[in-house]
Tab-separated table of C-alpha atoms in Angstrom:
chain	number	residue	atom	x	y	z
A	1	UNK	CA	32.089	-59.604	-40.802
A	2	UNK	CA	30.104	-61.952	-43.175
A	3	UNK	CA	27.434	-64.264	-41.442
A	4	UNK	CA	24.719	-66.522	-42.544
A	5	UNK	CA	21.994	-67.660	-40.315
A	6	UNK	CA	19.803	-70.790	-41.785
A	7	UNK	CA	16.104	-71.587	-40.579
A	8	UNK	CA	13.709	-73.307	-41.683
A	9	UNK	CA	14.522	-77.196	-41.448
A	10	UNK	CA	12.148	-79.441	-39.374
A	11	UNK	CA	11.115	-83.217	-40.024
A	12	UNK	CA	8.144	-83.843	-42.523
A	13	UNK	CA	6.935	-86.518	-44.601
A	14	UNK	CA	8.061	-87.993	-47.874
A	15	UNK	CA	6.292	-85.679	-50.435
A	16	UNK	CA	5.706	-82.627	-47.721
A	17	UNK	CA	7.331	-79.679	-48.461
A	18	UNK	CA	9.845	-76.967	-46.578
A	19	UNK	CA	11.212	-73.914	-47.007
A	20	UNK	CA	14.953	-72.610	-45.886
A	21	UNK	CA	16.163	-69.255	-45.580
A	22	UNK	CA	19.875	-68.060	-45.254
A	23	UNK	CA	19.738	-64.566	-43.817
A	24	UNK	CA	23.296	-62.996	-44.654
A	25	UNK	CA	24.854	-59.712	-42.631
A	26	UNK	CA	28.121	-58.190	-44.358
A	27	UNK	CA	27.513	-58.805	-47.705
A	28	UNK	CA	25.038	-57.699	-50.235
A	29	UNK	CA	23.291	-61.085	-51.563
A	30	UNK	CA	21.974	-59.897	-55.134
A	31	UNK	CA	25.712	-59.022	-56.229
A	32	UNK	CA	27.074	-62.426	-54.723
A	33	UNK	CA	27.372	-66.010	-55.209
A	34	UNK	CA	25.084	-67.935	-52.936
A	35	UNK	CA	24.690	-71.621	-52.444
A	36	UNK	CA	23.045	-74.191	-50.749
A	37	UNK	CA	24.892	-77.314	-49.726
A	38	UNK	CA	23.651	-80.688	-47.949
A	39	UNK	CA	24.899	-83.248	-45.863
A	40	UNK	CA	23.813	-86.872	-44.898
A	41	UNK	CA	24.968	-88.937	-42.318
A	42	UNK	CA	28.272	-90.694	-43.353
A	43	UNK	CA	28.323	-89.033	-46.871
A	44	UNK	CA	30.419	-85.921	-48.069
A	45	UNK	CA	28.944	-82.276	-48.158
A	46	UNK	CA	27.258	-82.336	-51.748
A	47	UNK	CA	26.291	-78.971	-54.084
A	48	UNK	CA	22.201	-78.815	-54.037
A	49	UNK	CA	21.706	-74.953	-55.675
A	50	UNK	CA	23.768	-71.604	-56.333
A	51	UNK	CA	22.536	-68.764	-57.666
A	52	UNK	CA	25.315	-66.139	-58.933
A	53	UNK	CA	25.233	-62.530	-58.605
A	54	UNK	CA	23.720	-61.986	-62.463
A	55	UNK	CA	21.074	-64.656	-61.248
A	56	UNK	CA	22.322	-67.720	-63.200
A	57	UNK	CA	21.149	-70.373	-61.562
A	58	UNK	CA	22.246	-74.287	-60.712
A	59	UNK	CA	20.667	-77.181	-59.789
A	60	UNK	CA	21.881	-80.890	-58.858
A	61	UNK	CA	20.636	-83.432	-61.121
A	62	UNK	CA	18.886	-85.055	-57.730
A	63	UNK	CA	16.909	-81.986	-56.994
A	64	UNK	CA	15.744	-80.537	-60.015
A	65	UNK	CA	12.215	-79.445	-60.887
A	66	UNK	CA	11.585	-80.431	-57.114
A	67	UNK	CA	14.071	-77.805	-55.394
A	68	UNK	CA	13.843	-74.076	-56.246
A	69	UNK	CA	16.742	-71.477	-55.026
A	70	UNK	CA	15.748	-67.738	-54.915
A	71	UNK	CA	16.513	-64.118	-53.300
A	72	UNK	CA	14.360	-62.165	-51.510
A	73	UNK	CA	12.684	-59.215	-52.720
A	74	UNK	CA	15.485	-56.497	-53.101
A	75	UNK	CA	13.568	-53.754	-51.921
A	76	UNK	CA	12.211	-55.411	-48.808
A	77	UNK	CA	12.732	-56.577	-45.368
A	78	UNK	CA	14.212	-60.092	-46.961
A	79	UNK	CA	16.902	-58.024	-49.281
A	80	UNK	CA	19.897	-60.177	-47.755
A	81	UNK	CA	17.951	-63.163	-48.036
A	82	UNK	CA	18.043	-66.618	-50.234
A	83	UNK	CA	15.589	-69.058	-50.508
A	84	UNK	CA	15.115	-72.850	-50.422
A	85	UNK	CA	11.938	-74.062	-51.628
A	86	UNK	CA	11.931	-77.960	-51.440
A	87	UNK	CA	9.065	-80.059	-52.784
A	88	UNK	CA	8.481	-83.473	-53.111
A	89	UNK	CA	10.936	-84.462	-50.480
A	90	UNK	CA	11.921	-87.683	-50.076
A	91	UNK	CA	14.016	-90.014	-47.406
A	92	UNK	CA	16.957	-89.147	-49.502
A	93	UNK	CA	17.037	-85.333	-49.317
A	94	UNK	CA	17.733	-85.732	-45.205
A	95	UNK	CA	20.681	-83.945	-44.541
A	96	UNK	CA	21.986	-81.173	-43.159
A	97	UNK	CA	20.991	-78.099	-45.623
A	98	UNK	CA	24.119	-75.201	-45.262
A	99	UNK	CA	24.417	-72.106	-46.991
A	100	UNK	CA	27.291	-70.709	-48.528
A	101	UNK	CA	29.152	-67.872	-50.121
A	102	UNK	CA	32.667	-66.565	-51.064
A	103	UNK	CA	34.180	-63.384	-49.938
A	104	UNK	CA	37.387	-62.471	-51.382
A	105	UNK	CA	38.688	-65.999	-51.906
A	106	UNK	CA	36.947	-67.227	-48.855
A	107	UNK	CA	34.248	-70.127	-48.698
A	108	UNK	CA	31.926	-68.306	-45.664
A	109	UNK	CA	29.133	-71.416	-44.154
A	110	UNK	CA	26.418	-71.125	-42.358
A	111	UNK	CA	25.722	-73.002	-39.023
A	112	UNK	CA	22.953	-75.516	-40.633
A	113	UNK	CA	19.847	-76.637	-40.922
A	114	UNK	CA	18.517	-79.848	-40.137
A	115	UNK	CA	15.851	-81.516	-42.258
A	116	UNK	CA	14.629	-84.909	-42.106
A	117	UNK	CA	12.018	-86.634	-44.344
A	118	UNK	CA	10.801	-90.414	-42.897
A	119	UNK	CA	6.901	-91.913	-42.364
């Protein structure tokens, strides 16, 4: 059974920085399609960053050269994990970080992670 467990949100101020993490069980992250997705209040789930198996990565116009998506070191304790780094956050990148990936046809979501960014 696939899972992903997110950590890492908190509340921080505009220009502060955080760092998510998406532990996944049941799949092997360097040879699959990860992404991390965001939701605000009132507005539809929206694509932030995927990196794919060959590590081609994607960024949405709103969060480039702020956001940074990675995978942990293969051949240590963070193998199954991907990365978040968010700088220069703003009031706008509050949401509700997920991560995602697809197994066999299958969009599998994480839980969540809340981050909020306000003064």
């Amino acid at each position: 059974q696939v899972q992903l467990v997110e950590s890492g949100g908190g509340s921080v101020q505009p220009g502060g920085s955080l760092r998510l993490s998406c532990a996944a069980s049941g799949i092997i992250v360097r040879l699959n399609g990860m992404g991390w997705y965001r939701q605000a209040p009132g507005k539809e789930r929206e694509l932030v960053a995927t990196i794919v198996g060959g590590g081609t990565i994607n960024y949405a116009e709103a969060v480039k050269g702020r956001f940074s998506i990675s995978r942990g070191n293969p051949r240590g304790d963070a193998k199954n994990t991907v990365y978040l780094q968010m700088n220069g956050l703003n009031p706008e990148d509050t949401a509700v970080y997920y991560c995602k990936t697809n197994v066999y046809g299958r969009d599998v979501w994480g839980q969540g992670t809340q981050v909020t960014v306000s003064s």
